[in-house]
C-alpha positions as CSV (number, residue, x, y, z in Angstrom):
1,M,-12.3,46.5,44.7
2,I,-9.9,47.7,42.0
3,T,-12.6,49.5,40.1
4,S,-13.3,51.5,43.3
5,I,-9.6,52.3,44.0
6,I,-8.7,53.5,40.5
7,P,-11.5,56.1,40.2
8,T,-10.7,57.4,43.7
9,V,-7.0,57.8,42.8
10,L,-7.8,59.6,39.5
11,G,-10.3,61.9,41.2
12,L,-7.9,62.7,44.0
13,F,-5.1,63.4,41.6
14,S,-7.1,65.9,39.6
15,Y,-8.4,67.5,42.8
16,L,-4.9,67.9,44.3
17,L,-3.7,69.5,41.0
18,S,-6.5,72.0,41.1
19,C,-5.9,72.7,44.8
20,W,-2.2,73.3,44.1
21,G,-3.2,76.0,41.6
22,V,-5.6,77.6,44.0
23,L,-3.1,77.7,46.9
24,F,-0.4,79.5,44.8
25,S,-2.9,81.9,43.1
26,E,-2.0,85.5,44.0
27,A,-5.3,86.7,42.7
28,L,-7.3,84.4,44.9
29,K,-5.2,85.1,48.0
30,R,-6.3,88.8,47.8
31,N,-9.9,87.7,47.9
32,P,-10.7,85.2,50.7
33,R,-14.3,84.8,49.7
34,T,-13.4,83.9,46.2
35,W,-10.7,81.5,47.5
36,T,-13.3,79.7,49.7
37,C,-15.9,79.4,46.9
38,V,-13.3,78.0,44.5
39,Y,-12.3,75.4,47.0
40,A,-16.0,74.4,47.5
41,I,-16.6,74.1,43.8
42,L,-13.4,72.0,43.4
43,I,-14.6,69.6,46.0
44,I,-18.0,69.1,44.3
45,L,-16.5,68.7,40.9
46,A,-13.9,66.2,42.3
47,N,-16.7,64.0,43.7
48,I,-18.6,64.1,40.4
49,Q,-15.5,63.3,38.5
50,T,-14.7,60.4,40.8
51,Y,-18.1,59.0,40.3
52,G,-17.8,59.4,36.6
53,W,-14.5,57.5,36.5
54,F,-16.1,54.8,38.6
55,V,-19.0,54.3,36.2
56,L,-16.7,54.4,33.3
57,L,-14.5,51.7,34.7
58,T,-17.3,49.6,36.2
59,P,-19.5,47.8,33.6
60,T,-23.1,46.9,34.3
61,V,-24.1,43.3,34.8
62,G,-27.1,42.4,32.7
63,V,-29.2,39.3,32.1
64,L,-30.3,38.3,28.6
65,E,-32.9,35.7,27.9
66,T,-31.4,33.7,25.1
67,P,-33.5,32.0,22.5
68,L,-31.8,28.7,23.3
69,I,-34.7,26.6,24.5
70,L,-34.2,23.9,27.2
71,V,-36.2,20.7,26.6
72,G,-36.4,18.0,29.2
73,H,-38.8,15.7,31.0
74,D,-40.2,15.1,34.5
75,L,-41.9,12.2,36.2
76,D,-45.6,12.6,35.7
77,L,-47.1,12.2,39.2
78,A,-50.6,12.4,37.8
79,N,-50.1,9.5,35.4
80,P,-52.8,6.8,35.9
81,L,-50.2,4.1,35.6
82,L,-48.7,5.2,38.9
83,R,-52.0,4.6,40.6
84,D,-52.1,1.0,39.2
85,M,-48.5,0.5,40.4
86,L,-49.5,1.9,43.8
87,D,-52.4,-0.6,44.0
88,S,-50.0,-3.5,43.1
89,G,-47.5,-2.5,45.8
90,A,-44.7,-1.6,43.2
91,L,-44.3,1.8,44.8
92,A,-44.2,0.6,48.4
93,S,-40.5,1.3,48.9
94,C,-41.3,5.0,48.3
95,T,-44.8,5.4,49.9
96,D,-45.0,2.9,52.7
97,P,-42.7,3.3,55.7
98,N,-43.3,-0.3,56.8
99,A,-42.2,-1.8,53.4
100,L,-38.9,-3.5,53.0
101,P,-36.7,-2.2,51.6
102,S,-38.1,1.3,52.2
103,F,-36.7,4.7,51.4
104,F,-39.3,6.4,53.6
105,P,-37.0,7.3,56.5
106,S,-35.5,9.9,54.2
107,F,-38.8,11.8,54.4
108,V,-38.3,12.5,58.1
109,V,-35.0,14.2,57.7
110,G,-36.1,17.6,56.4
111,Q,-39.8,17.7,57.2
112,A,-39.4,20.0,60.2
113,E,-37.2,22.3,58.3
114,A,-39.6,22.4,55.3
115,G,-42.6,23.3,57.5
116,Y,-40.6,25.9,59.5
117,A,-39.3,27.6,56.3
118,T,-42.9,28.2,54.9
119,M,-43.9,29.6,58.3
120,K,-40.9,32.0,58.3
121,N,-41.8,33.1,54.8
122,K,-45.4,33.8,55.9
123,M,-44.0,35.9,58.8
124,G,-41.9,38.0,56.3
125,F,-38.6,36.5,57.2
126,P,-36.1,35.1,54.7
127,A,-36.2,31.3,54.6
128,L,-33.8,29.0,52.8
129,F,-34.2,25.3,52.7
130,T,-31.8,22.5,51.6
131,L,-32.8,19.3,49.9
132,M,-30.3,16.9,48.1
133,D,-27.5,19.5,48.5
134,R,-29.5,22.1,46.7
135,T,-30.7,25.3,48.3
136,Y,-34.3,26.4,47.8
137,N,-35.9,29.7,48.6
138,V,-38.8,29.0,51.0
139,S,-40.0,25.7,49.6
140,T,-39.2,22.9,47.2
141,A,-42.6,23.3,45.5
142,G,-42.7,19.6,44.9
143,V,-39.9,19.7,42.2
144,V,-36.4,18.2,42.1
145,P,-33.3,19.9,40.8
146,V,-32.6,19.6,37.1
147,F,-29.4,20.6,35.2
148,P,-28.7,20.9,31.5
149,S,-26.8,17.8,30.3
150,Q,-24.6,19.8,27.9
151,F,-22.9,21.8,30.6
152,S,-20.8,20.9,33.6
153,E,-22.4,21.4,37.1
154,K,-19.3,23.5,38.0
155,E,-20.3,26.2,35.4
156,V,-22.4,29.1,36.8
157,L,-25.7,29.0,34.9
158,R,-29.0,30.7,35.3
159,Y,-32.1,29.3,33.6
160,S,-35.8,29.1,34.0
161,I,-37.9,26.0,33.4
162,V,-41.5,25.0,33.9
163,Q,-41.8,21.8,35.8
164,Q,-44.5,19.7,37.3
165,G,-44.8,20.3,41.1
166,F,-46.9,19.3,44.0
167,T,-48.6,21.3,46.8
168,A,-51.5,21.1,49.1
169,D,-54.4,23.5,49.6
170,V,-54.9,23.6,53.3
171,T,-57.8,25.1,55.3
172,C,-57.8,25.0,59.1
173,A,-60.5,25.8,61.7
174,F,-61.1,25.3,65.4
175,E,-63.8,22.7,66.2
176,A,-65.5,21.8,69.5
177,L,-65.3,18.0,69.4
178,S,-66.3,15.8,72.2
179,S,-67.5,12.2,72.8
180,N,-71.0,13.2,71.7
181,T,-70.0,14.9,68.4
182,T,-69.4,13.5,64.9
183,P,-66.7,12.8,64.7
184,S,-66.1,12.0,68.4
185,L,-63.0,12.9,70.3
186,T,-61.9,11.8,73.7
187,I,-58.7,12.2,75.7
188,K,-57.9,9.4,78.2
189,S,-55.1,9.7,80.7
190,Q,-53.6,7.2,83.2
191,K,-50.8,7.3,85.7
192,I,-48.2,4.6,85.2
193,K,-47.6,2.6,88.3
194,G,-43.9,2.2,89.2
195,W,-42.8,5.1,87.1
196,E,-42.2,8.4,88.7
197,D,-44.7,11.1,87.4
198,V,-45.3,9.4,84.1
199,T,-48.7,9.6,82.4
200,F,-50.0,7.6,79.5
201,L,-52.3,9.6,77.2
202,E,-54.5,8.4,74.4
203,M,-56.8,10.2,72.0
204,T,-59.8,8.1,70.7
205,S,-62.1,9.0,67.9
206,D,-64.5,7.2,65.6
207,C,-62.4,8.3,62.6
208,V,-59.0,7.2,63.8
209,D,-57.0,4.4,62.2
210,R,-53.7,3.6,63.8
211,K,-51.9,3.3,60.5
212,G,-52.6,7.0,59.7
213,S,-52.7,8.6,63.1
214,S,-50.5,9.4,66.1
215,T,-52.8,9.3,69.2
216,L,-50.6,7.8,71.9
217,A,-48.0,9.5,74.2
218,Y,-46.1,8.9,77.4
219,T,-45.4,12.2,79.2
220,R,-43.4,13.1,82.3
221,G,-44.5,16.0,84.6
222,D,-46.9,18.3,82.8
223,P,-48.6,16.6,79.9
224,N,-47.3,18.4,76.8
225,Y,-48.5,16.7,73.6
226,I,-49.9,17.1,70.1
227,F,-52.1,14.2,68.8
228,L,-52.9,13.7,65.1
229,A,-55.9,11.8,63.6
230,V,-56.2,11.4,59.9
231,C,-59.8,11.3,58.6
232,N,-61.8,11.8,55.5
233,G,-64.2,14.7,54.9
234,L,-67.4,13.3,53.4
235,E,-70.0,16.1,54.1
236,G,-68.5,16.8,57.5
237,N,-68.8,13.2,58.7
238,Y,-65.3,12.0,59.5
239,S,-65.9,8.2,59.5
240,M,-63.4,5.4,60.0
241,L,-60.6,5.7,57.5
242,N,-57.4,3.9,56.6
243,V,-55.7,6.8,55.0
244,L,-53.5,4.6,52.8
245,L,-56.5,2.9,51.2
246,A,-59.8,4.9,51.6
247,I,-58.6,8.0,49.9
248,M,-57.9,6.0,46.8
249,T,-61.4,4.5,46.7
250,H,-63.0,7.9,47.1
251,P,-61.4,10.2,44.5
252,N,-63.5,13.2,45.6
253,V,-62.7,12.9,49.3
254,E,-60.7,15.6,51.0
255,A,-58.3,14.4,53.7
256,A,-58.9,15.9,57.1
257,L,-56.4,16.2,59.9
258,I,-57.5,16.6,63.5
259,F,-54.8,18.0,65.8
260,Q,-55.3,18.0,69.6
261,G,-52.8,20.0,71.7
262,G,-52.3,20.0,75.4
263,G,-50.0,21.5,78.0
264,R,-47.6,24.0,76.4
265,Y,-49.4,23.4,73.1
266,S,-52.9,24.0,74.3
267,F,-53.1,27.0,71.9
268,L,-53.9,24.5,69.2
269,A,-56.9,23.2,71.1
270,T,-58.8,21.0,68.6
271,T,-57.8,22.1,65.1
272,V,-59.2,20.5,62.0
273,C,-57.3,21.0,58.8
274,E,-58.7,19.9,55.4
275,V,-55.9,19.0,52.9
276,R,-56.4,19.0,49.2
277,P,-53.4,17.5,47.4
278,M,-52.7,19.3,44.1
279,I,-50.4,18.5,41.1
280,T,-49.2,21.9,39.9
281,R,-47.1,23.6,37.2
282,V,-44.2,25.6,38.7
283,Q,-41.8,28.0,37.0
284,V,-38.4,27.6,38.7
285,D,-35.5,29.9,38.4
286,W,-32.4,27.8,38.8
287,V,-29.0,29.1,39.7
288,N,-26.5,26.3,40.3
289,A,-24.5,28.6,42.5
290,G,-27.3,30.0,44.7
291,P,-30.8,29.4,46.0
292,F,-33.6,28.4,43.7
293,N,-36.8,30.4,43.4
294,S,-40.2,28.9,42.5
295,K,-43.4,30.5,41.3
296,L,-46.6,28.7,41.2
297,L,-48.4,29.2,37.8
298,A,-52.1,29.9,37.9
299,T,-53.0,27.3,35.3
300,G,-52.5,23.6,35.1
301,A,-53.2,22.6,38.8
302,V,-55.2,19.3,39.1
303,P,-56.4,17.5,42.3
304,D,-54.4,14.4,43.3
305,H,-56.8,12.6,45.6
306,G,-55.7,9.0,45.8
307,G,-52.5,9.5,43.9
308,P,-49.1,8.5,45.3
309,A,-48.1,12.1,46.0
310,G,-51.2,12.8,48.0
311,I,-51.0,9.6,50.0
312,T,-47.3,10.1,50.6
313,A,-47.9,13.7,51.9
314,M,-50.5,12.3,54.4
315,T,-48.1,9.6,55.5
316,A,-45.2,12.0,55.8
317,L,-47.3,14.2,58.1
318,Y,-48.1,11.1,60.2
319,E,-44.5,10.0,60.4
320,K,-43.4,13.5,61.4
321,H,-45.9,13.7,64.3
322,F,-45.1,10.2,65.4
323,S,-41.4,11.0,65.7
324,A,-42.0,14.4,67.2
325,Q,-43.5,13.4,70.5
326,A,-41.2,13.0,73.5
327,M,-41.9,12.6,77.2
328,S,-41.7,16.3,78.0
329,T,-41.9,18.2,74.7
330,N,-43.1,17.9,71.1
331,T,-40.8,19.2,68.3
332,V,-43.7,20.2,66.1
333,G,-45.3,22.0,69.0
334,E,-42.1,23.8,69.8
335,E,-41.7,25.0,66.2
336,L,-45.3,26.3,66.1
337,L,-44.9,27.9,69.6
338,S,-41.7,29.7,68.5
339,S,-43.0,30.9,65.1
340,I,-46.4,32.0,66.2
341,G,-45.0,33.8,69.3
342,K,-42.7,35.9,67.1
343,V,-45.5,37.4,65.0
344,D,-48.4,37.2,67.5
345,P,-47.5,36.9,71.2
346,G,-51.2,36.9,72.0
347,F,-51.7,33.7,70.0
348,H,-54.9,34.8,68.3
349,E,-57.0,32.2,66.5
350,E,-56.5,33.6,62.9
351,T,-52.7,33.6,63.3
352,I,-52.6,30.0,64.6
353,L,-54.8,28.7,61.8
354,V,-52.8,30.4,59.1
355,M,-49.4,29.2,60.5
356,M,-50.8,25.7,60.9
357,G,-51.8,25.6,57.2
358,E,-48.4,26.9,56.1
359,Y,-46.7,24.3,58.1
360,I,-48.7,21.4,56.6
361,R,-48.2,22.8,53.1
362,G,-44.4,23.0,53.5
363,I,-44.2,19.4,54.6
364,A,-46.5,18.3,51.8
365,E,-44.4,20.0,49.1
366,Y,-41.2,18.6,50.6
367,S,-42.7,15.1,50.5
368,G,-43.6,15.6,46.9
369,S,-40.0,16.4,46.0
370,V,-38.6,13.4,47.9
371,L,-41.2,11.1,46.4
372,R,-40.3,12.3,42.9
373,A,-36.6,11.7,43.6
374,C,-37.3,8.3,45.1
375,L,-39.4,7.1,42.1
376,S,-36.8,8.4,39.7
377,T,-34.2,6.2,41.2
378,Q,-33.0,3.3,39.2
379,N,-34.7,-0.1,39.8
380,V,-37.7,1.4,41.6
381,I,-40.0,1.9,38.7
382,S,-37.7,0.6,36.0
383,A,-34.0,-0.3,35.6
384,D,-33.2,3.1,34.0
385,G,-35.2,5.2,36.4
386,V,-38.3,6.7,34.7
387,S,-39.8,4.8,31.8
388,N,-40.9,6.8,28.8
389,E,-44.7,6.3,29.4
390,L,-44.4,8.0,32.8
391,K,-42.5,11.1,31.5
392,I,-44.0,14.6,31.0
393,P,-42.2,17.2,28.9
394,S,-40.7,20.4,30.5
395,E,-39.4,23.5,28.8
396,G,-37.4,26.5,29.7
397,F,-34.7,28.9,28.6
398,Y,-31.3,30.2,29.6
399,H,-30.5,33.5,31.3
400,T,-27.1,34.7,30.0
401,E,-25.2,37.2,32.1
402,F,-23.2,39.8,30.3
403,M,-21.1,42.9,31.2
404,A,-21.5,46.2,29.4
405,W,-21.6,49.9,29.9
406,E,-24.7,52.0,30.0
407,R,-25.4,54.2,27.0
408,S,-25.6,57.3,29.2
409,T,-22.3,56.7,30.9
410,F,-20.4,59.5,29.0
411,W,-22.8,62.1,30.4
412,L,-21.3,61.5,33.8
413,L,-17.8,62.6,32.5
414,I,-19.1,66.0,31.2
415,P,-18.4,68.0,34.4
416,G,-14.8,66.8,34.6
417,T,-14.3,67.3,30.9
418,L,-15.6,70.9,31.1
419,V,-13.4,71.7,34.0
420,A,-10.3,70.4,32.1
421,M,-11.3,72.4,29.0
422,L,-11.9,75.6,30.9
423,T,-8.6,75.2,32.8
424,V,-6.7,74.8,29.5
425,C,-8.5,77.8,27.9
426,G,-7.9,79.9,31.0
427,V,-4.2,79.2,31.0
428,L,-3.9,79.9,27.3
429,W,-5.9,83.2,27.6
430,E,-3.6,84.2,30.5
431,E,-0.5,83.5,28.5
432,A,-1.8,85.4,25.5
433,H,-2.8,88.6,27.4
434,H,-0.2,88.7,30.2
435,P,3.0,87.1,28.9
436,V,5.6,86.6,31.5
437,V,8.9,88.3,30.5
438,A,12.0,86.7,31.8
439,P,14.3,89.3,33.5
440,R,17.6,90.1,31.7
441,A,20.8,89.1,33.3
442,V,22.9,92.2,34.2
443,E,26.6,91.9,34.2
444,L,28.3,93.4,37.2
445,E,31.5,95.4,36.5
446,P,34.2,95.5,39.1
447,A,33.8,99.2,39.5
448,T,30.0,99.0,39.9
449,A,30.1,98.1,43.5
450,T,32.5,101.0,44.3
451,R,30.3,103.5,42.5
452,V,27.2,102.4,44.4
453,V,29.0,102.7,47.7
454,S,30.3,106.1,46.7
455,A,26.9,107.3,45.8
456,Q,25.5,106.2,49.1
457,V,28.3,108.0,51.0
458,D,27.7,111.2,49.0
459,A,24.0,111.0,49.7
460,S,24.6,110.6,53.4
461,L,27.0,113.6,53.5
462,S,24.9,116.0,51.7
């Protein structure tokens, strides 16, 4: 604010001085065209000079990548020891919603927001997402916030670091499933006696397991629902599956999700989405005073079939859909309906499938971040949080902000400088060639007035 006011005042001051000279110039008054042209030139030069002062007084903010290297560690979600601990039940408090004590309810808090953010980004809208009091741009990318230990969190810092992340490669397609297909799919409905306009709905399939699927709903009025069945994808045959166990015994299996929508959400029809959990490498630009940006690196991604992150992602999707269904609406369906309707009011198949994939990916990445935070908590894996054998190194560097002036700044002051020099030269030249002679003071004698009057009288009489 101050750097804007000062240049304006300086430019206005020089402009007023120049205008003062033009207004009292006898030479310019005799030539109106010249007077007008000079005024126009003064206005242009005043604007240039004001901008020059502004640039001179306002330094440029730059970012320097300092050679100071950040070295830290992350929890390695791909470590085989975690799979052994998963088999033994040591990770149940973070991966099983039915375990006691369980941290899994925390997964439900931000799942809807995470999926909605990725859909908004796909639509070209800005999307910010909050997790553990930190703001992310679009998605968490399966990472957790890290901060240099040698600085206070109150200091404004910018730094980039490569961390291990988590995502899901999702491919969706519409399928015509029925009681005669493999897998089979049947929707049963029954009016509830004694309840006014209440219907019980159930989806049955030969691949459904209640522990990994949400296939029951009570609806009032029009049946608006979305059912979810979690299956495996062995050569297109979605056989019986307990999602929490069978994926671990088949490391090459791709998890498949069958969504069935009805009523307001019939645009989903029967959508089958194949989900491939992936452990990734992510470059994250952290700013402790603003949103974090993440960029997925092309190298370093490995499948995570049967790992705790992949299983937790599937379970998080199930928990989200289980809690989304109400008697008249479904929160997941409403989010999809709103998002798809904004970009494609016609609800074309391609748009629906892309948005569904983005929604699943956003929830999967969110679950990876919360799982990482949960497993890093003290007394979950070890008393100190993460044991050394489960750590993976991470590296990065600082971005140091500095203030400086551009090397070309002085060029912006040349017009004003030339005007000042020419003005001074013009005044000196005028003084040298047309010196102003002060009039001499004439003493008036007492008789002078009488003589003047006499002369005037004589002239009038003659």
